mmCIF file of C-alpha atoms in Angstrom:
data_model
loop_
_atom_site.group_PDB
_atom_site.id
_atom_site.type_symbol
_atom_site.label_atom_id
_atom_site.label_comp_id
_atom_site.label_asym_id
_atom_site.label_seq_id
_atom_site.Cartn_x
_atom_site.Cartn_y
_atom_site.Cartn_z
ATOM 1 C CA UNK A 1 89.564 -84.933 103.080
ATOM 2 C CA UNK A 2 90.331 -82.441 105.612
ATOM 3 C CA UNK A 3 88.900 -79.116 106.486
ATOM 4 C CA UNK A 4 85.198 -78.339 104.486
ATOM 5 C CA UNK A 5 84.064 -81.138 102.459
ATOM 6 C CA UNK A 6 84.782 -80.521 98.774
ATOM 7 C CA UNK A 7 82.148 -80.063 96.141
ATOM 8 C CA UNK A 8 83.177 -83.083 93.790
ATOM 9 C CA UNK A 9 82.095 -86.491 92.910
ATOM 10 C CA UNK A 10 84.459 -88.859 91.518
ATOM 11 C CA UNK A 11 82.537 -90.595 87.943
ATOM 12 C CA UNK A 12 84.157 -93.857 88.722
ATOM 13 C CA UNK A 13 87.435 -95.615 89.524
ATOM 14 C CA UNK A 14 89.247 -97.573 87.429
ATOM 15 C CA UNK A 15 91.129 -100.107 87.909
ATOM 16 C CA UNK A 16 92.233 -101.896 84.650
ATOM 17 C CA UNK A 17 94.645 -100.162 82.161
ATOM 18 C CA UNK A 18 92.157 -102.202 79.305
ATOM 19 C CA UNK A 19 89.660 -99.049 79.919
ATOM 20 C CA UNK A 20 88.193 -98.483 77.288
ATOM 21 C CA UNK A 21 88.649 -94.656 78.143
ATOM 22 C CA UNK A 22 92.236 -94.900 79.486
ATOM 23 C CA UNK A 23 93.188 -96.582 76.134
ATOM 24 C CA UNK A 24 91.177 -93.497 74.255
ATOM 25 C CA UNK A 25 93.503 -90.764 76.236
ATOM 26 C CA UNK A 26 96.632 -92.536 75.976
ATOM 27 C CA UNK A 27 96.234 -92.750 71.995
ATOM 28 C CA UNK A 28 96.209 -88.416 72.506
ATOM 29 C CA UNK A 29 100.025 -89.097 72.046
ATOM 30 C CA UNK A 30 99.266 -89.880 68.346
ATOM 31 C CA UNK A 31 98.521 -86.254 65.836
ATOM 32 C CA UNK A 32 96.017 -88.700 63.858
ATOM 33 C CA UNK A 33 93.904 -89.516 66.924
ATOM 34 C CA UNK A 34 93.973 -86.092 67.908
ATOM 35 C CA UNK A 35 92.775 -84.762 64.912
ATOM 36 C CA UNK A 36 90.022 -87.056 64.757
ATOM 37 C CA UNK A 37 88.857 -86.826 67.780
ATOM 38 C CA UNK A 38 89.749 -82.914 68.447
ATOM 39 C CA UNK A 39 91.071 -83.469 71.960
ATOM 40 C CA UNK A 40 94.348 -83.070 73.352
ATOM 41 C CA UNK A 41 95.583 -84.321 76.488
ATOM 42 C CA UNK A 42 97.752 -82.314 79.291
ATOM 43 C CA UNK A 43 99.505 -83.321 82.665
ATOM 44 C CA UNK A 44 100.200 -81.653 85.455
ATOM 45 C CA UNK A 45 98.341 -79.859 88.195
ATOM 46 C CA UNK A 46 99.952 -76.447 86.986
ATOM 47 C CA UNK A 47 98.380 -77.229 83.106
ATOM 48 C CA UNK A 48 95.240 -78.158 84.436
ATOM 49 C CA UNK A 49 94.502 -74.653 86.473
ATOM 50 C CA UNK A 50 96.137 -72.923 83.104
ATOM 51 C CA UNK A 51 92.872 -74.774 81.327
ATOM 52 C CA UNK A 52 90.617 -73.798 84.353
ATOM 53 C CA UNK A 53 92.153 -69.827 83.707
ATOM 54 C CA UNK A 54 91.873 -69.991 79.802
ATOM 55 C CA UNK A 55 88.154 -71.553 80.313
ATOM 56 C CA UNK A 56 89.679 -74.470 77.879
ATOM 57 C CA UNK A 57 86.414 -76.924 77.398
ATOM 58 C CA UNK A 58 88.091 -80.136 79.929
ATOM 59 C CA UNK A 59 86.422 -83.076 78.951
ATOM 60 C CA UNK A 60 87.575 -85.260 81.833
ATOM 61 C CA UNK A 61 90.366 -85.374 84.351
ATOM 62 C CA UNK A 62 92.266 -88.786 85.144
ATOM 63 C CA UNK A 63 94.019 -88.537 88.823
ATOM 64 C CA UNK A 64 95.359 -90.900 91.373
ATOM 65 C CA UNK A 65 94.066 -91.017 94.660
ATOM 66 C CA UNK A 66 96.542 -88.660 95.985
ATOM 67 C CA UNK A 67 95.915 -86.511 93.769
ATOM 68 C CA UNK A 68 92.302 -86.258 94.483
ATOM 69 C CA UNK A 69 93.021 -85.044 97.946
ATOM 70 C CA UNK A 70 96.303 -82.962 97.195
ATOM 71 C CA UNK A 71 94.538 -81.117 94.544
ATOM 72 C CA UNK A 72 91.160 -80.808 95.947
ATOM 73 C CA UNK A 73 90.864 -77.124 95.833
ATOM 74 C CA UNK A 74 91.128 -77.379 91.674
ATOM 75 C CA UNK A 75 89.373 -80.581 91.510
ATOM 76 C CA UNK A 76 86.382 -78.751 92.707
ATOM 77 C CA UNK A 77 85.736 -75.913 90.695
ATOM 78 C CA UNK A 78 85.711 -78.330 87.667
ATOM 79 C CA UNK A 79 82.420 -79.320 85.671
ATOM 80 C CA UNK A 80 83.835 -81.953 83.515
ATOM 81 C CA UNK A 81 84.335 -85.758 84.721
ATOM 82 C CA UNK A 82 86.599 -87.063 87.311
ATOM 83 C CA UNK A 83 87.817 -90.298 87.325
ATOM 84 C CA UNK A 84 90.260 -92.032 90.235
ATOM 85 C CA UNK A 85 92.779 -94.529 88.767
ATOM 86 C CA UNK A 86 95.029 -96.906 90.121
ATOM 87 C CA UNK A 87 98.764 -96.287 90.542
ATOM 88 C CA UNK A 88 99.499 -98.616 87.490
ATOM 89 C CA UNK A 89 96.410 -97.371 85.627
ATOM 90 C CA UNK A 90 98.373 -93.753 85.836
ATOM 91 C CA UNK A 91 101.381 -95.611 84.751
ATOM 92 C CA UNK A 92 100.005 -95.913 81.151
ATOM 93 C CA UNK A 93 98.722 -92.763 80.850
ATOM 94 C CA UNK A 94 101.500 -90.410 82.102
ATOM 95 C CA UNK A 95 104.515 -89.579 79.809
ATOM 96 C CA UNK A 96 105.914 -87.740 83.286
ATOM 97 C CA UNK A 97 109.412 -88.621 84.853
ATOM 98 C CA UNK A 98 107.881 -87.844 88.106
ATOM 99 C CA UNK A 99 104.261 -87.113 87.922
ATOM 100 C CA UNK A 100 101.752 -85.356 89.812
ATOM 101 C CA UNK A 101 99.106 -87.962 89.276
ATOM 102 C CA UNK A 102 96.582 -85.809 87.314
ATOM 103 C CA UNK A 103 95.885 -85.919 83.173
ATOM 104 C CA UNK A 104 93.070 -83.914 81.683
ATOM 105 C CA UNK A 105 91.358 -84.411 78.623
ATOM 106 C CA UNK A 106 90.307 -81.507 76.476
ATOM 107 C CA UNK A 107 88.605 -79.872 72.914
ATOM 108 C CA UNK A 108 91.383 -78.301 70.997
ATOM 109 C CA UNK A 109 91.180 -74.487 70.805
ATOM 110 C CA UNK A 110 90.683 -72.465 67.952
ATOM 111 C CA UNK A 111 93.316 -72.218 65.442
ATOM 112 C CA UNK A 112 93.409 -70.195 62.232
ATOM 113 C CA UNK A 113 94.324 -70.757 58.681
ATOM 114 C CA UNK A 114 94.857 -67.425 57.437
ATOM 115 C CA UNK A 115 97.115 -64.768 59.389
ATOM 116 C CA UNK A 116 93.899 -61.950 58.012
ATOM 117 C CA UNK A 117 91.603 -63.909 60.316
ATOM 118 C CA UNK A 118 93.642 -64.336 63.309
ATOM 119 C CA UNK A 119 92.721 -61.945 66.060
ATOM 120 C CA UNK A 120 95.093 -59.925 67.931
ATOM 121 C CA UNK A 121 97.970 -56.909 67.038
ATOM 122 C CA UNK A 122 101.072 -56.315 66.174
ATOM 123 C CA UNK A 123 103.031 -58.715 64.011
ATOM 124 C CA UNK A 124 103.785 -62.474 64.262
ATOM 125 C CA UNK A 125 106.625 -64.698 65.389
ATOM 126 C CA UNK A 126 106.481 -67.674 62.229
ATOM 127 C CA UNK A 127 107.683 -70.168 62.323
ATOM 128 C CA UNK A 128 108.884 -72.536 59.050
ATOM 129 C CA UNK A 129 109.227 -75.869 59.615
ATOM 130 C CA UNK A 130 110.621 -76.049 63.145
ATOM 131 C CA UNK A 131 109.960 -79.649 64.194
ATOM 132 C CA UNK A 132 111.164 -80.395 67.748
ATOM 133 C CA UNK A 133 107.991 -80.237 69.814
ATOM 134 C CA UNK A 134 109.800 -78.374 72.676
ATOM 135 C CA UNK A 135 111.315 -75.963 70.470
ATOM 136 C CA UNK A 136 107.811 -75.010 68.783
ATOM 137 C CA UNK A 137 106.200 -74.868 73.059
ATOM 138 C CA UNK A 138 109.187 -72.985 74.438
ATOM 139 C CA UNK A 139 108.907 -70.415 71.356
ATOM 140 C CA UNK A 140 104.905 -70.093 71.979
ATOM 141 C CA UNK A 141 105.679 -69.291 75.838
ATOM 142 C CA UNK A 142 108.802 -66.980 74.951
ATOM 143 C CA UNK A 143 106.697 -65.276 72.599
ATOM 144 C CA UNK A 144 103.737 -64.811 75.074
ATOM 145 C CA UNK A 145 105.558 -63.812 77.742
ATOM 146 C CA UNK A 146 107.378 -60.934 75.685
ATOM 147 C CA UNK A 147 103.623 -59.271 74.448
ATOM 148 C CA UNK A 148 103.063 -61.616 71.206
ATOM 149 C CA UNK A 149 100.105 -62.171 70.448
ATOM 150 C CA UNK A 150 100.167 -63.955 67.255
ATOM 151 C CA UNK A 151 102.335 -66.848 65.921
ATOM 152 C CA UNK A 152 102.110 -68.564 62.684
ATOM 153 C CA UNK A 153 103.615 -72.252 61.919
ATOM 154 C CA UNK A 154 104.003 -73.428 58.794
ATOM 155 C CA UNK A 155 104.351 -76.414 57.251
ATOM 156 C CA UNK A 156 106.560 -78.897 58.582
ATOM 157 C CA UNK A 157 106.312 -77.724 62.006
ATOM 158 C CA UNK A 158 105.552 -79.782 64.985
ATOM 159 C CA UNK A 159 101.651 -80.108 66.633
ATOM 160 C CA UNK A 160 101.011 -77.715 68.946
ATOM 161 C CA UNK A 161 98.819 -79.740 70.638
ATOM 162 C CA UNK A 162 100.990 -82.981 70.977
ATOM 163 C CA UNK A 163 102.028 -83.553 74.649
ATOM 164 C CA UNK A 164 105.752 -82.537 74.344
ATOM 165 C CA UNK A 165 104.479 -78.899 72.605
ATOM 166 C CA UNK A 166 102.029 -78.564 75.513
ATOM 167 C CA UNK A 167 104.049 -79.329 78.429
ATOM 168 C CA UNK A 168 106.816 -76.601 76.776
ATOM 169 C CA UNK A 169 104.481 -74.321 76.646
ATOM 170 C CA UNK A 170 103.064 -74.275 79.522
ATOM 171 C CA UNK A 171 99.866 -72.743 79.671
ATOM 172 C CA UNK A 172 101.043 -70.067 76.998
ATOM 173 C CA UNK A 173 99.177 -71.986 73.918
ATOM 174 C CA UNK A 174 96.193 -70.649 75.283
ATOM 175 C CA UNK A 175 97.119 -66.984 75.945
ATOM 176 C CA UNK A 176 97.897 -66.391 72.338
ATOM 177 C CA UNK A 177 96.052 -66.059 68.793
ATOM 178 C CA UNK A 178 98.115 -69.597 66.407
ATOM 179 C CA UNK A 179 97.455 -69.561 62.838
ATOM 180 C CA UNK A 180 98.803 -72.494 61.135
ATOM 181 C CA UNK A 181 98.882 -72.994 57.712
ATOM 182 C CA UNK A 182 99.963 -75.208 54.747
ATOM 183 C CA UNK A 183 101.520 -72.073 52.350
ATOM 184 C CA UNK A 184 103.424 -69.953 54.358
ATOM 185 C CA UNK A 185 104.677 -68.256 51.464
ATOM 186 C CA UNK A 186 101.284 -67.177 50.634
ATOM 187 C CA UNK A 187 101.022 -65.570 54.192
ATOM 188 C CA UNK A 188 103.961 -63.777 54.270
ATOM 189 C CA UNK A 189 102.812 -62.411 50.757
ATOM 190 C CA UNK A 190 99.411 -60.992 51.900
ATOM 191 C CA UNK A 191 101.044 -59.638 55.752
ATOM 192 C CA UNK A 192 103.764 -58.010 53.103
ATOM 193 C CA UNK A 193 100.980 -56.497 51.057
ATOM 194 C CA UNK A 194 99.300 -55.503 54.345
ATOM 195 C CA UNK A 195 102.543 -53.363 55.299
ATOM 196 C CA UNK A 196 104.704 -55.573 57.380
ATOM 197 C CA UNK A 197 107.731 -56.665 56.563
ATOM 198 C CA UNK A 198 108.945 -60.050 57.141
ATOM 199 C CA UNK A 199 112.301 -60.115 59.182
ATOM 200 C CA UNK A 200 114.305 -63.836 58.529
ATOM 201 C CA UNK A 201 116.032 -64.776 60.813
ATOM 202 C CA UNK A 202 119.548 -66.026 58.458
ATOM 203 C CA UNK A 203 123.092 -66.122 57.900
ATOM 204 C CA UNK A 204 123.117 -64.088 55.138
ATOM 205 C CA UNK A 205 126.038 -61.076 54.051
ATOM 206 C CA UNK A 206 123.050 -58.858 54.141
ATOM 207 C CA UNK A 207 121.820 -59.537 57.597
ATOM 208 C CA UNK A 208 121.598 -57.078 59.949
ATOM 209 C CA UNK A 209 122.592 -57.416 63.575
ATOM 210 C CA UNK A 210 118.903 -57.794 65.161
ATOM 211 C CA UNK A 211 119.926 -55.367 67.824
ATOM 212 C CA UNK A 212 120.303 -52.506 65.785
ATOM 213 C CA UNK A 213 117.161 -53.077 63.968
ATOM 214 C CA UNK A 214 113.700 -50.114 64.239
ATOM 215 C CA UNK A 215 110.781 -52.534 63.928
ATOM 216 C CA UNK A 216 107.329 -51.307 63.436
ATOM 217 C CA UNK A 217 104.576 -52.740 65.426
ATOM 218 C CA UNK A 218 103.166 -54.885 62.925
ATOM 219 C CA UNK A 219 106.803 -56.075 61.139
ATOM 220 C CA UNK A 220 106.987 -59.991 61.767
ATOM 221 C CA UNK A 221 110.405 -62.211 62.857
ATOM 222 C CA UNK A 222 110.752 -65.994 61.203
ATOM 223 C CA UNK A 223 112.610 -68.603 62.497
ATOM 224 C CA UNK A 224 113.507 -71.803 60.909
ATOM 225 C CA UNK A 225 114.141 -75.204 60.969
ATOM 226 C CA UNK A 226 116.570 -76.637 63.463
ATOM 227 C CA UNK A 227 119.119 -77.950 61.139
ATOM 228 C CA UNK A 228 118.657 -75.865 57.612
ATOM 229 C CA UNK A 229 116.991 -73.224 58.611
ATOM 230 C CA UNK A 230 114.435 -71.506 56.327
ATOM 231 C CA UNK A 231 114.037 -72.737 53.184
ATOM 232 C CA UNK A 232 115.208 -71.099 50.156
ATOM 233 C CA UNK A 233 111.726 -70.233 48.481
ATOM 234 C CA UNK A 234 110.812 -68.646 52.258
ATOM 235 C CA UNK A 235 113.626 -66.801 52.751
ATOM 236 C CA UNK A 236 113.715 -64.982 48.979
ATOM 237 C CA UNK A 237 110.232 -63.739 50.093
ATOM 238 C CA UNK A 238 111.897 -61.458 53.120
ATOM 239 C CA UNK A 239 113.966 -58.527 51.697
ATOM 240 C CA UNK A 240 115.341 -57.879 54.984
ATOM 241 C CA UNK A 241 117.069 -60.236 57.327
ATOM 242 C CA UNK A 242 118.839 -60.263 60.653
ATOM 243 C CA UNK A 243 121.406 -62.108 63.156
ATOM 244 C CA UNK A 244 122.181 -62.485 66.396
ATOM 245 C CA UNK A 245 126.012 -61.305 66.503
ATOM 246 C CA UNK A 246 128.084 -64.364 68.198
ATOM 247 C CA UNK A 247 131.694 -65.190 68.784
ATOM 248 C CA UNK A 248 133.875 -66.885 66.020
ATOM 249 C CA UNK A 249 133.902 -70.281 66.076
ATOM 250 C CA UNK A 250 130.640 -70.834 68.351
ATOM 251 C CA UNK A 251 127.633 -73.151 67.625
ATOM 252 C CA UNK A 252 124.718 -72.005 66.321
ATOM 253 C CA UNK A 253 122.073 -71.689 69.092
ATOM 254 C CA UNK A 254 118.986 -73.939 68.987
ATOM 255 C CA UNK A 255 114.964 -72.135 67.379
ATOM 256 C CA UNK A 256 114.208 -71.792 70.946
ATOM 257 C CA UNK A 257 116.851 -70.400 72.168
ATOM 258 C CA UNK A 258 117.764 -67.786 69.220
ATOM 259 C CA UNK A 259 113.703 -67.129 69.079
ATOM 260 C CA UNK A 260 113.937 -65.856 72.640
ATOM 261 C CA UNK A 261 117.059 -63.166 71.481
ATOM 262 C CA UNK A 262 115.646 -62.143 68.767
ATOM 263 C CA UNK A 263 112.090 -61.468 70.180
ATOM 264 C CA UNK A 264 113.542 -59.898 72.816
ATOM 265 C CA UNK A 265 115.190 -57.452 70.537
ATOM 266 C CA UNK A 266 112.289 -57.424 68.212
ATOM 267 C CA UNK A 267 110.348 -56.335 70.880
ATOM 268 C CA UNK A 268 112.594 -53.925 72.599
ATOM 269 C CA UNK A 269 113.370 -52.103 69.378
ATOM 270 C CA UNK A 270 109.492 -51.645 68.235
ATOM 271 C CA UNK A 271 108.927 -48.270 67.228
ATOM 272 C CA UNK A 272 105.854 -47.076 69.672
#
């Protein structure tokens, strides 16, 4: 290394993709491993300093040996274990098109079941069964980056800590309050009861265009599933719901993309 030595040891390098502890981090990929063992993995130098900034618990860090000296600086300030792989070690455990050459290992953070006990203000993006894993990260980073602070999934919707959900995100799973919860119709219930109301997003003769919508602080947005939206039990809950006005004869957007409108507006036309 060049410059000041850097305060790191590496644990031990490994050289055999039949490691016992390279074979524990690549089964991350599976929910049921991850729920049993409450880790989660992440790639990437940029998710690892988001962990570092969030003070995430990092368990251990997997890098090649250029990644040990490329990303020294980081590698440092970690307390956690550090081990150097081979090339085709790395090969096993990265899901990465082009990869940095640095997985982490870490405890799952807190997640809520009830929207009551989940910290923060103002209302919640939901989300009812929205089950593409990039859809559900982009949503939690749109949603961060536009002043959200909560988000609620519901049933049906994909793990927020699976690899695809994390890498979307980018960092933002960590920068915002997730309750997640197997009766969303129950939530939306008590958050009605509290005061909110519950905006669907729908194609409905009723909805109104989002844009022209006053929203309270605490009033909440849902988004549904991909293909059928919300379901029909969800969406009788919500007395009011809203669109995003489009041209004739145009596809319907994707959750992550028409999330990103209607926060936008959501947030935009809160009431201060």
């Amino acid at each position: 290394m060049d410059g000041k030595e850097k305060s790191f040891s590496v644990t031990e390098k490994i050289t055999s993709r039949k490691n016992p502890g390279v074979i524990a981090a690549c089964a991350l990929s599976d929910k049921k491993n991850r729920d049993k063992s409450g880790l989660f993995s992440a790639e990437g130098i940029k998710l690892l300093r988001e962990l570092c900034d969030e003070k995430v618990d990092i368990e251990k860090v997997f890098c090649t040996s250029r990644a040990l000296e490329k990303y020294a600086d980081t590698l440092c300030t970690l307390s956690c274990r550090i081990y150097e792989v081979t090339d085709e070690v790395y090969d096993k455990l990265s899901s990465e098109q082009n990869p940095e050459g640095i997985f982490a290992v870490a405890k799952k953070t807190m997640v809520y079941a009830k929207a009551s006990e989940t910290p923060g203000s103002g209302g919640f993006v939901m989300l009812d069964r929205v089950q593409n894993p990039s859809n559900v990260g982009t949503v939690i980073r749109t949603a961060s980056a536009l002043g959200v602070s909560r988000i609620l999934l519901g049933e049906g919707c994909a793990d927020i800590f699976g690899p695809k959900t994390v890498r979307a995100a980018m960092g933002a799973l960590f920068k915002v309050n997730i309750c997640i919860t197997d009766d969303i119709c129950r939530e939306i219930e008590e958050l009605q009861k509290g005061g909110a109301e519950v905006f669907a997003a729908a194609l409905d003769e009723n909805s109104e265009d989002v844009a022209q919508v006053s929203f309270s602080h605490n009033d909440c947005l849902l988004i549904g599933n991909e293909g059928e939206g919300i379901s029909e039990k969800v969406l009788a809950l919500c007395k009011r719901k809203v669109i995003i006005p489009m041209r004739q004869n145009t596809e319907s957007l994707n959750a992550a993309a028409a999330a990103a409108i209607l926060i936008w507006e959501k947030q935009k036309g809160t009431k201060a």
